[in-house]
XYZ file of N, CA and C in Angstrom:
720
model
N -52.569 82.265 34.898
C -53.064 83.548 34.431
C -53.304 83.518 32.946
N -54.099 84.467 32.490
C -53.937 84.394 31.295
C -52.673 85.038 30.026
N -52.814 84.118 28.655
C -51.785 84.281 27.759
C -50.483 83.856 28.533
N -50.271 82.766 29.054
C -49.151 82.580 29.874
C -48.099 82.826 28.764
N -47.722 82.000 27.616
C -46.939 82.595 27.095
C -46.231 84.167 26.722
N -47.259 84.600 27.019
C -46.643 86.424 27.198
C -46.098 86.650 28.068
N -45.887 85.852 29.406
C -45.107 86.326 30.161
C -43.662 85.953 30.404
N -43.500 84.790 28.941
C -41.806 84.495 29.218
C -41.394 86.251 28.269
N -39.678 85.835 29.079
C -39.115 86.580 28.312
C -38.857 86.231 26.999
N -38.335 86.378 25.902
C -38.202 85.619 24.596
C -36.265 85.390 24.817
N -35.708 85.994 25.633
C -34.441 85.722 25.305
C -33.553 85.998 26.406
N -32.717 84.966 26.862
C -31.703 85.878 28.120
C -30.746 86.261 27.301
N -30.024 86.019 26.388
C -29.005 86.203 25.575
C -29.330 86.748 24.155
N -28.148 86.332 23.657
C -27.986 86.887 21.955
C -26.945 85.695 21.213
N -27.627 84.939 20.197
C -28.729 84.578 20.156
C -29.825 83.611 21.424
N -30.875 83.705 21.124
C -31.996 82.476 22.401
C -31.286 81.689 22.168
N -31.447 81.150 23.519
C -31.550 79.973 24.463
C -32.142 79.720 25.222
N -32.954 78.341 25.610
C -33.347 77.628 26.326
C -32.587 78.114 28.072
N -33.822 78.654 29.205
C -33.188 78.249 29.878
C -33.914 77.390 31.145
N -33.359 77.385 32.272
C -33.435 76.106 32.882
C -33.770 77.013 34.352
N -34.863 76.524 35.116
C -35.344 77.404 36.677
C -35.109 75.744 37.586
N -34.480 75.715 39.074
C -34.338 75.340 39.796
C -35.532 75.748 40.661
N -36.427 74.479 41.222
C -37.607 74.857 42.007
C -37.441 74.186 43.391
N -37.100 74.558 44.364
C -36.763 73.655 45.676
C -38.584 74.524 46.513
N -38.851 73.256 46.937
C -40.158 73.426 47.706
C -41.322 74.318 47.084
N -42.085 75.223 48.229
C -43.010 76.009 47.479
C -42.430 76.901 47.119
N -42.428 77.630 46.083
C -41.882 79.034 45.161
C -42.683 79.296 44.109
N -42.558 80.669 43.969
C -43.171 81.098 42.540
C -42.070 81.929 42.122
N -42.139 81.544 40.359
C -41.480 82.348 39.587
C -42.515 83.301 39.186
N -41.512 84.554 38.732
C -42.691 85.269 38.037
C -40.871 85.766 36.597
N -41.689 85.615 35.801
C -40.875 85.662 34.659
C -41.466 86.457 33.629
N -41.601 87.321 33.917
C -42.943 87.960 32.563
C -41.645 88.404 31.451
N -42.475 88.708 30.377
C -41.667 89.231 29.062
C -41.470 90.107 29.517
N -40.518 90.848 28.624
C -39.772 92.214 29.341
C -39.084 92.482 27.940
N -39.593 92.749 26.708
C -38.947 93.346 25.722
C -38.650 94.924 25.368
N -37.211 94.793 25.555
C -36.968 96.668 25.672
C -36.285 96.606 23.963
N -37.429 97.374 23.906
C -36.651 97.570 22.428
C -35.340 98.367 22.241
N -34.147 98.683 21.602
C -33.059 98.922 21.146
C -32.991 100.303 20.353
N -34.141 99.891 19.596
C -34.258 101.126 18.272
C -35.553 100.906 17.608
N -36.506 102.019 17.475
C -37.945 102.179 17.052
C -38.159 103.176 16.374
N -38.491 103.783 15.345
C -38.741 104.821 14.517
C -39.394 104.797 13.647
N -40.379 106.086 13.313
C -41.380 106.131 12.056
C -40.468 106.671 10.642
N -40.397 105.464 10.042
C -39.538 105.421 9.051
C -39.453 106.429 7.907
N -40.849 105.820 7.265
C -40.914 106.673 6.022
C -42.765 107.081 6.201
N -43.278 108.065 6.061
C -42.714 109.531 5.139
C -42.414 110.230 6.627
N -41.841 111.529 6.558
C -41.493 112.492 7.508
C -42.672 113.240 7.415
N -43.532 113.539 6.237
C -44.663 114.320 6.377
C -45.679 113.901 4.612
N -46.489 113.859 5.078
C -47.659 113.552 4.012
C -48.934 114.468 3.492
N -49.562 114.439 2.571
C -50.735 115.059 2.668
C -51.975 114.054 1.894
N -52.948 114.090 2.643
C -54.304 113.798 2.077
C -55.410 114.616 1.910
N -56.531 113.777 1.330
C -57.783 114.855 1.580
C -58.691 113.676 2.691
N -59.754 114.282 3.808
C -60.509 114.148 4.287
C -60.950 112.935 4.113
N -61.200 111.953 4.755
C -61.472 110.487 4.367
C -60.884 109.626 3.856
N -59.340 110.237 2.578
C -59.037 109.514 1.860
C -57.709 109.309 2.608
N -57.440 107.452 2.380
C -56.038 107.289 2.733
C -54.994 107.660 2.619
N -54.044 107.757 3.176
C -52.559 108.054 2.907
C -52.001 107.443 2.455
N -50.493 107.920 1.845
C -49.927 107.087 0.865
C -49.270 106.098 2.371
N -48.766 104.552 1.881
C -48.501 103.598 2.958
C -47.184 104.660 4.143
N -47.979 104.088 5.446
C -46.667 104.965 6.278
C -45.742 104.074 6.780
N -44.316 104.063 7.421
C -43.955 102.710 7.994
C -43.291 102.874 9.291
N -42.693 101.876 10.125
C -42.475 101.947 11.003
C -41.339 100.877 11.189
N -39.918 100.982 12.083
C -39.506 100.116 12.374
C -39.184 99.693 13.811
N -38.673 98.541 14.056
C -38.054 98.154 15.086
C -37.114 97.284 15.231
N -35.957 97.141 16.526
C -34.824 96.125 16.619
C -35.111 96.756 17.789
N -35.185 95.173 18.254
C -35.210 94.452 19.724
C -34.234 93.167 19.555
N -33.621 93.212 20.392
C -32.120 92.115 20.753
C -32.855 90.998 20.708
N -32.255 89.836 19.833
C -32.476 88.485 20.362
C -33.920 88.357 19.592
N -34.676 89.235 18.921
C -36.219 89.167 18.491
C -36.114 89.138 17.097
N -36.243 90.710 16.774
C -36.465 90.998 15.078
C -35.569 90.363 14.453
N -33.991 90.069 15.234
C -33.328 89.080 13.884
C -33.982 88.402 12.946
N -34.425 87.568 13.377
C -35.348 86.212 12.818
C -36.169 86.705 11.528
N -36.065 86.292 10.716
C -37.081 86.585 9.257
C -38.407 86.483 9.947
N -39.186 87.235 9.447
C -40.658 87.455 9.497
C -41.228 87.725 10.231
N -42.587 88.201 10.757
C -43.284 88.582 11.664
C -43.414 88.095 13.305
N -42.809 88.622 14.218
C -42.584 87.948 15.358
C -43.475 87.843 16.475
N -44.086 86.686 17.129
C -45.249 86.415 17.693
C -45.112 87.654 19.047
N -46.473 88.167 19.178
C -46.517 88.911 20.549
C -46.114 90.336 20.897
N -45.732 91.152 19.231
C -45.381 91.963 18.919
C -46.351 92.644 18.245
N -46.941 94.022 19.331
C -47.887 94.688 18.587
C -47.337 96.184 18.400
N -47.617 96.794 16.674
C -47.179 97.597 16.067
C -48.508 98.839 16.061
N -48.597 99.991 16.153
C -49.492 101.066 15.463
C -48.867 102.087 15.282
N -49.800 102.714 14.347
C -49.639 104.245 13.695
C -51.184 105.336 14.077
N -50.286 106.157 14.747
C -51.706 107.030 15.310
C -51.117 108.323 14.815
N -51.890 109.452 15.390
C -51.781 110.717 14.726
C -53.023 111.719 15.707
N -52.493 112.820 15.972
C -53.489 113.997 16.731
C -52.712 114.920 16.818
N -53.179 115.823 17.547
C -52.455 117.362 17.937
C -51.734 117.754 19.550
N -52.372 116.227 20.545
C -51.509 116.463 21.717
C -49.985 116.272 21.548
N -49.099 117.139 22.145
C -47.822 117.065 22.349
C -47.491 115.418 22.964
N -48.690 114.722 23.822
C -48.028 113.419 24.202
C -49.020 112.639 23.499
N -48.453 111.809 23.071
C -48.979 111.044 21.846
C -50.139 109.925 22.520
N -49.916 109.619 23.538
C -50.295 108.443 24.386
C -51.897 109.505 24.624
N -52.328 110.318 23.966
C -53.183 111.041 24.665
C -54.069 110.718 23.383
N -53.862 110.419 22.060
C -54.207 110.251 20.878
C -55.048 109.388 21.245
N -56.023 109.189 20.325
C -57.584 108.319 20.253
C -57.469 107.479 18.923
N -56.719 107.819 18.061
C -56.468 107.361 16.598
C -55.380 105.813 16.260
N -55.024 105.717 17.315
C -54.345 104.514 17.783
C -54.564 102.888 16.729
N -54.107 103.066 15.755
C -55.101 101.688 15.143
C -53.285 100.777 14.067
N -53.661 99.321 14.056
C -52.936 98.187 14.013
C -51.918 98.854 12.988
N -50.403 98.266 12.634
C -50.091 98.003 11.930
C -49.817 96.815 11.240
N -49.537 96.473 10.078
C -49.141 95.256 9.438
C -47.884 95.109 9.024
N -47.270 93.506 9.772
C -46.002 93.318 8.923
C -45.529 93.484 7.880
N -44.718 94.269 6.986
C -44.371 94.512 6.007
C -42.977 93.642 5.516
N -42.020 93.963 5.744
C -40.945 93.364 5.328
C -39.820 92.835 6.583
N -38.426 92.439 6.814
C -37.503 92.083 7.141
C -36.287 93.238 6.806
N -36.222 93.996 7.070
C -35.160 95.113 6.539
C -33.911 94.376 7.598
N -32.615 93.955 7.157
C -31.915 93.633 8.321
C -31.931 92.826 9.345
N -31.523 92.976 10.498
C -31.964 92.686 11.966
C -34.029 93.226 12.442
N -34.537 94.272 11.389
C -35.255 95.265 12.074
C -36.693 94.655 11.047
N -37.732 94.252 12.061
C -39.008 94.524 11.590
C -39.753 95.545 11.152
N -40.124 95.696 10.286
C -40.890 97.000 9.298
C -42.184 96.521 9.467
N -42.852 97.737 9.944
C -44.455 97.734 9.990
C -45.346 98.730 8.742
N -46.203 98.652 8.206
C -46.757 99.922 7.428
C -48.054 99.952 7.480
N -49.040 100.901 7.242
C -50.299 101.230 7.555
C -50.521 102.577 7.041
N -52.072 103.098 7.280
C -52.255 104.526 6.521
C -53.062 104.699 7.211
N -53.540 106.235 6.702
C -54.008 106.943 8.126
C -55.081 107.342 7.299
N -56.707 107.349 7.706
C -58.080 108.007 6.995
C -58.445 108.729 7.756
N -58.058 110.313 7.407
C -58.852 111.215 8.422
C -59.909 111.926 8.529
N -60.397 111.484 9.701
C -61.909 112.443 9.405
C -62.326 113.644 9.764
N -61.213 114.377 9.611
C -61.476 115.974 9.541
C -60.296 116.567 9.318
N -60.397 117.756 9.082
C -59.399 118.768 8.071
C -58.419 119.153 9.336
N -56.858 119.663 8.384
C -56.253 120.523 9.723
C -54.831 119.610 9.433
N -53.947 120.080 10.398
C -51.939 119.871 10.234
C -52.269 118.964 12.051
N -51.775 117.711 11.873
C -51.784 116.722 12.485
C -50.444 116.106 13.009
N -49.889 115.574 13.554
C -48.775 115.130 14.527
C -49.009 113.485 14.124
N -47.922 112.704 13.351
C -48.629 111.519 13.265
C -47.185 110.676 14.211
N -47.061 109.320 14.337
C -46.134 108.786 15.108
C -46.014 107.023 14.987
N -45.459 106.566 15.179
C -45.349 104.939 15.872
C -45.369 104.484 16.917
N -45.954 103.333 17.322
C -45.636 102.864 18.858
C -45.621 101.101 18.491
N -44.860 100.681 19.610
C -44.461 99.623 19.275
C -44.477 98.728 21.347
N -45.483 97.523 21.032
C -45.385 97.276 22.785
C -44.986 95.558 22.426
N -44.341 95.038 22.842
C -43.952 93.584 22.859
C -44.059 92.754 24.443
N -45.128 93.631 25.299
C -45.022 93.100 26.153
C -46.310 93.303 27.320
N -47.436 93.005 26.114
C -48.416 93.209 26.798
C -49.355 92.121 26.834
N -50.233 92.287 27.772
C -50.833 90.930 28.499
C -51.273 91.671 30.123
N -52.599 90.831 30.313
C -53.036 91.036 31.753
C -51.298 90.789 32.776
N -51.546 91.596 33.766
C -51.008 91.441 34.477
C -49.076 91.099 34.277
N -48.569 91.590 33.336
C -47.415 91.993 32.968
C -47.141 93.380 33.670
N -45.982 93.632 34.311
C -45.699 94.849 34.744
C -44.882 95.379 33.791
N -44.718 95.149 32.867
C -43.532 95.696 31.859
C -44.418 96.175 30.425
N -45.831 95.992 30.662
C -46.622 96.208 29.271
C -46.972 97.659 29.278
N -46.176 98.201 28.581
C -45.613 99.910 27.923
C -45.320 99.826 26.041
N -46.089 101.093 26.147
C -45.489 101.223 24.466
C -44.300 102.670 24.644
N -44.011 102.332 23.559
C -42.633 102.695 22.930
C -42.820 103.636 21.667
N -42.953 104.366 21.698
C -43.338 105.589 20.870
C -42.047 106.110 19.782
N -41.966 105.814 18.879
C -41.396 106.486 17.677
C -41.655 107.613 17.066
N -40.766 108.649 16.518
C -40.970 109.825 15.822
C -39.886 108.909 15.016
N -39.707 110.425 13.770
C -38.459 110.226 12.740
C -37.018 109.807 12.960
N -36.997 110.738 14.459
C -35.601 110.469 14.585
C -34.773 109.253 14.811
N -35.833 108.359 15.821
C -35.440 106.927 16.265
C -35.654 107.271 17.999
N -35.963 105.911 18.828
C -35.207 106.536 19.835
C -36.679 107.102 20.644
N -36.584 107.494 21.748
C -37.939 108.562 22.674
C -38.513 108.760 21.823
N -39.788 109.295 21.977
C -40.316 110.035 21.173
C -40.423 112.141 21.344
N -40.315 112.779 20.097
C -40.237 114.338 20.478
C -41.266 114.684 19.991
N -42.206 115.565 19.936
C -42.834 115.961 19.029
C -42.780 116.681 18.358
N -41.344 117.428 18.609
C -40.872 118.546 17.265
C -39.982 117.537 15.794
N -40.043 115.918 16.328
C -39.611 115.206 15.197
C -40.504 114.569 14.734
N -41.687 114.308 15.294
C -43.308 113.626 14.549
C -43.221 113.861 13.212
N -44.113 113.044 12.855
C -44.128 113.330 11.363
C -45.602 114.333 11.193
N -45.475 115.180 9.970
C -46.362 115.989 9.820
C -47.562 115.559 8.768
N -48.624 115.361 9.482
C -50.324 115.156 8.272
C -51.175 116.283 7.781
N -51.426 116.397 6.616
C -51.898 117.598 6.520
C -53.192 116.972 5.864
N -54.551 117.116 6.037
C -55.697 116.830 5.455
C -56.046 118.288 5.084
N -56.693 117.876 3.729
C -57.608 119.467 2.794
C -59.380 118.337 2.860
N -59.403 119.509 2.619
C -60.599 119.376 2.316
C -61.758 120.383 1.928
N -63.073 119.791 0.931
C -63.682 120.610 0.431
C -64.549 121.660 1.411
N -64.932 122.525 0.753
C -65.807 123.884 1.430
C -66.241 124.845 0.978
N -67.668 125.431 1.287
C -67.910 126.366 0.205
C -68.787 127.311 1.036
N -69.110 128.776 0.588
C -69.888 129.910 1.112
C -70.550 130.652 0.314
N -72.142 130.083 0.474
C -73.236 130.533 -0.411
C -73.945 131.716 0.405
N -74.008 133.131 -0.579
C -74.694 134.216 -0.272
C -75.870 134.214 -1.410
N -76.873 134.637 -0.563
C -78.181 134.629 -1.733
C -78.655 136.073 -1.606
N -78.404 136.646 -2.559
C -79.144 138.304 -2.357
C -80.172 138.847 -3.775
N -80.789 139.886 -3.290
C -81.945 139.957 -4.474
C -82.169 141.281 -4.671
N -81.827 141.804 -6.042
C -82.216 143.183 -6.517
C -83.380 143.489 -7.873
N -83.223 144.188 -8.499
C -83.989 144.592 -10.020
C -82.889 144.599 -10.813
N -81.493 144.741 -11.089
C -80.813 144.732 -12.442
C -80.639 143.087 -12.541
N -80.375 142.642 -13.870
C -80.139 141.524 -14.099
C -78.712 140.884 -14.266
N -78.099 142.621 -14.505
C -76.634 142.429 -15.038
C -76.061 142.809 -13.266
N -76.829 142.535 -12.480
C -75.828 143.143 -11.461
C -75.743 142.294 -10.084
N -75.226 141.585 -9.498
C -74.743 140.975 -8.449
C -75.560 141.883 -7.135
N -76.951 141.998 -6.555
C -77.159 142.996 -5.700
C -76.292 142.056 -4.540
N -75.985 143.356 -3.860
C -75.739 143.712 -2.200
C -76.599 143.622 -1.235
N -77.889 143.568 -1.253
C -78.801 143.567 -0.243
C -79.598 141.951 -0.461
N -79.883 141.497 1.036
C -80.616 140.433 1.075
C -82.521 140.636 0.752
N -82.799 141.979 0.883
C -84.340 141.925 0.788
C -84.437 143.230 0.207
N -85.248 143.454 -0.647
C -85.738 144.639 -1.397
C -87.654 144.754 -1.084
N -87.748 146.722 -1.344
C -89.704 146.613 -1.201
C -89.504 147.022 -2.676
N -90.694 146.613 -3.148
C -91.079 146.458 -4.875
C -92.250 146.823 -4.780
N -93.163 147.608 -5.859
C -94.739 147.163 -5.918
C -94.663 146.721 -6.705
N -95.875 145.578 -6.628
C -96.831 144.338 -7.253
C -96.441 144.576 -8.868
N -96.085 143.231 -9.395
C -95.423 143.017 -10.441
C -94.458 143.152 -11.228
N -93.164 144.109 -10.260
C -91.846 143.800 -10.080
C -91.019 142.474 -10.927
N -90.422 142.157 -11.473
C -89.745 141.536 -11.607
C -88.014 141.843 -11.086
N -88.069 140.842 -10.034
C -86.371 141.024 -9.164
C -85.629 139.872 -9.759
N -84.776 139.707 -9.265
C -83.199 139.209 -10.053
C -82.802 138.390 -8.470
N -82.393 137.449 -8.123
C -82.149 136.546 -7.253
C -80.656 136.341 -7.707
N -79.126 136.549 -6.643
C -78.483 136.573 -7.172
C -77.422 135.334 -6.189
N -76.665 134.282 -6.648
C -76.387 133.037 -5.986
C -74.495 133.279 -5.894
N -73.919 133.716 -5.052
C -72.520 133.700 -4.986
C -71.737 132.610 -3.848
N -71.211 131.847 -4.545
C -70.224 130.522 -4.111
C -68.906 131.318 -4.122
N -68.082 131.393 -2.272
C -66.757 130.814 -2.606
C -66.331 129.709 -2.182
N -65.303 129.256 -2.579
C -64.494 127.965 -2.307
C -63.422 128.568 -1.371
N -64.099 127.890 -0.129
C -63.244 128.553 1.429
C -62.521 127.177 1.400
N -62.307 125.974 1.263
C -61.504 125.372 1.131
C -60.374 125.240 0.514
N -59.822 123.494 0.508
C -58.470 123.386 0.090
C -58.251 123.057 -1.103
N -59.523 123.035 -1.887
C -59.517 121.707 -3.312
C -60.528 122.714 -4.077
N -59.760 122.373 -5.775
C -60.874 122.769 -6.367
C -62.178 121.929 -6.488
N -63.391 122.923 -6.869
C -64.747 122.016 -7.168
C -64.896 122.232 -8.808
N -64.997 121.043 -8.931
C -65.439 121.112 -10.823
C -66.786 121.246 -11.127
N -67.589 120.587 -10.366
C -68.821 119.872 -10.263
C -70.116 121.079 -9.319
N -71.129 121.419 -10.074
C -71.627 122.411 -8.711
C -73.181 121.615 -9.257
N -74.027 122.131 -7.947
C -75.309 121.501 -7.943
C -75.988 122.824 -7.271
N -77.015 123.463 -7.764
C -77.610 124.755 -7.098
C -79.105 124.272 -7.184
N -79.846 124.589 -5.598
C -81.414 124.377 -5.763
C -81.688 125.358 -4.573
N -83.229 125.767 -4.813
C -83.749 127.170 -4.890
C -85.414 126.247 -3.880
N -85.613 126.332 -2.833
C -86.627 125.889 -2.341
C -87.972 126.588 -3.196
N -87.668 127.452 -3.773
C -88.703 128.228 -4.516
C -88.755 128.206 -6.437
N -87.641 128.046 -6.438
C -87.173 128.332 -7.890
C -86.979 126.977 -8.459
N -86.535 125.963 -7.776
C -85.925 124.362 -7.802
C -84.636 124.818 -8.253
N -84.384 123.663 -9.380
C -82.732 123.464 -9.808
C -82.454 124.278 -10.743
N -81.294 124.821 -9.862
C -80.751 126.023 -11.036
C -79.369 125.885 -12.101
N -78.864 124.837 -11.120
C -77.441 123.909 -11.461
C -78.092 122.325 -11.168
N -77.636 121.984 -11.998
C -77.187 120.571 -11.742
C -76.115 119.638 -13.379
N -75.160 119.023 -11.701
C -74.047 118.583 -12.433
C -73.557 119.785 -13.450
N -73.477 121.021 -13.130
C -72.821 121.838 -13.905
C -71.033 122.041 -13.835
N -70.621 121.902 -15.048
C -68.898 121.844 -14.719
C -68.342 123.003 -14.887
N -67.496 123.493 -13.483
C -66.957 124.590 -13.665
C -65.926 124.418 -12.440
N -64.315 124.860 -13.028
C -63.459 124.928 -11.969
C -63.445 126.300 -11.139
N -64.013 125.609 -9.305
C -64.026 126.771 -9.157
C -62.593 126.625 -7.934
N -61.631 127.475 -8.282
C -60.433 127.346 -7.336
C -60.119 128.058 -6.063
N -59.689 127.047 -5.055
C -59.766 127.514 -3.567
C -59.544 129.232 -3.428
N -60.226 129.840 -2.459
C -60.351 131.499 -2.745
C -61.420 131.428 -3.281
N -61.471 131.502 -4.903
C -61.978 131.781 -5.658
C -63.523 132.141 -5.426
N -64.239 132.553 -6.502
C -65.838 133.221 -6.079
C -66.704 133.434 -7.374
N -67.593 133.191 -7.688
C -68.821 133.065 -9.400
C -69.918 133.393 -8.365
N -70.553 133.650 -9.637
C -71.816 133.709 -9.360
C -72.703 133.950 -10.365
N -74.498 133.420 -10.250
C -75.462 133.139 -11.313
C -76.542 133.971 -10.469
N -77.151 134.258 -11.843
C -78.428 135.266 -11.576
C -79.912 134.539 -11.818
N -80.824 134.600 -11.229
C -81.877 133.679 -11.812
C -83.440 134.703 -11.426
N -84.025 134.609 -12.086
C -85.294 135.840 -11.807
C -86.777 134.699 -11.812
């Protein structure tokens, strides 16, 4: 079959040993790996925040499995991830992606990785840890970590919070110059001069320093103009 090596166990004891199968006539062994991990948990942070796209600070993960993680360094056949979503069962998550060996803490392998999210909102993030996967293994299951160690809960997940930018442009048009109109359309007779009036809020999580305003009629009314405008917050420019 394939990856035959995935299907030994790595250890009958503590520490490995070599062991030895007696084969009288036709027989099949079936010996697949069978690593039950001991203790698994999403280490460090308990809860994080980013913005939208941008990485997280490193997250980590550990594990101790008998007879395995002792050993210094990264142990063959041992796959680590860090995922994150909003289902209560984690295994339902789509975000599922590698971790990397990090250190030797102890007996316990440390994994770490970061999370780039692509959309805003309070997120459920977690660990999983499978040492025993391969075609045709009956024992190839992951192992799901929260904070606590142990099952996984989802009232112990760790918490992601992504911000991100956002904004709400009203365009309305009166006759004062000094005045912000209320109405989207005004009647004038011929040679009127009206007042076009441009109001931004920042419905997001972040301030904007930076604004860019264009007018299919008028062209550019902003550009690269610097002004902090802070989440809530609301300005506005007049242009005739």
């Amino acid at each position: 079959g394939p990856a035959h090596w995935n299907w030994l166990q790595s250890y009958p004891g503590y520490p490995p040993v070599n062991r030895t199968v007696d084969v009288t006539g036709d027989m099949t062994v079936e010996d697949y790996r069978d690593i039950v991990p001991g203790w698994y948990v999403l280490q460090w942070p308990p809860e994080t925040t980013t913005t939208v796209h941008i990485p997280t600070e490193n997250i980590y993960g550990q594990l101790w499995a008998e007879g395995l993680t002792y050993e210094e360094g990264e142990q063959r056949g041992l796959l680590a991830e860090l995922g994150y979503g909003t289902d209560a069962d984690p295994s339902a998550w789509t975000t599922w992606a590698s971790m990397a060996w990090g250190s030797q803490v102890g007996d316990n392998d440390e994994y770490l990785s970061t999370i780039i999210p692509d959309e805003t909102g309070v997120f459920s993030y977690a660990v999983r840890f499978n040492g025993n996967w391969g075609v045709g293994n009956p024992n190839d299951v992951w192992y799901y970590g929260d904070t606590s160690g142990g099952e996984y809960d989802p009232a112990d997940a760790g918490v992601l919070t992504v911000l991100g930018p956002s904004i709400e442009l009203v365009k309305t048009v009166g006759t004062d110059p000094n005045v912000c109109a209320a109405t989207d359309s005004i009647l004038v007779v011929p040679g009127t001069e009206v007042v076009y009036c441009y109001t931004v809020t920042n419905t997001g999580d972040l301030a904007l320093v930076d604004h860019d305003l264009y007018d299919d009629q008028l062209g550019d009314l902003l550009v690269d103009f610097p002004y902090t405008l802070e989440p809530g917050a609301s300005a506005f420019i007049t242009a005739t």
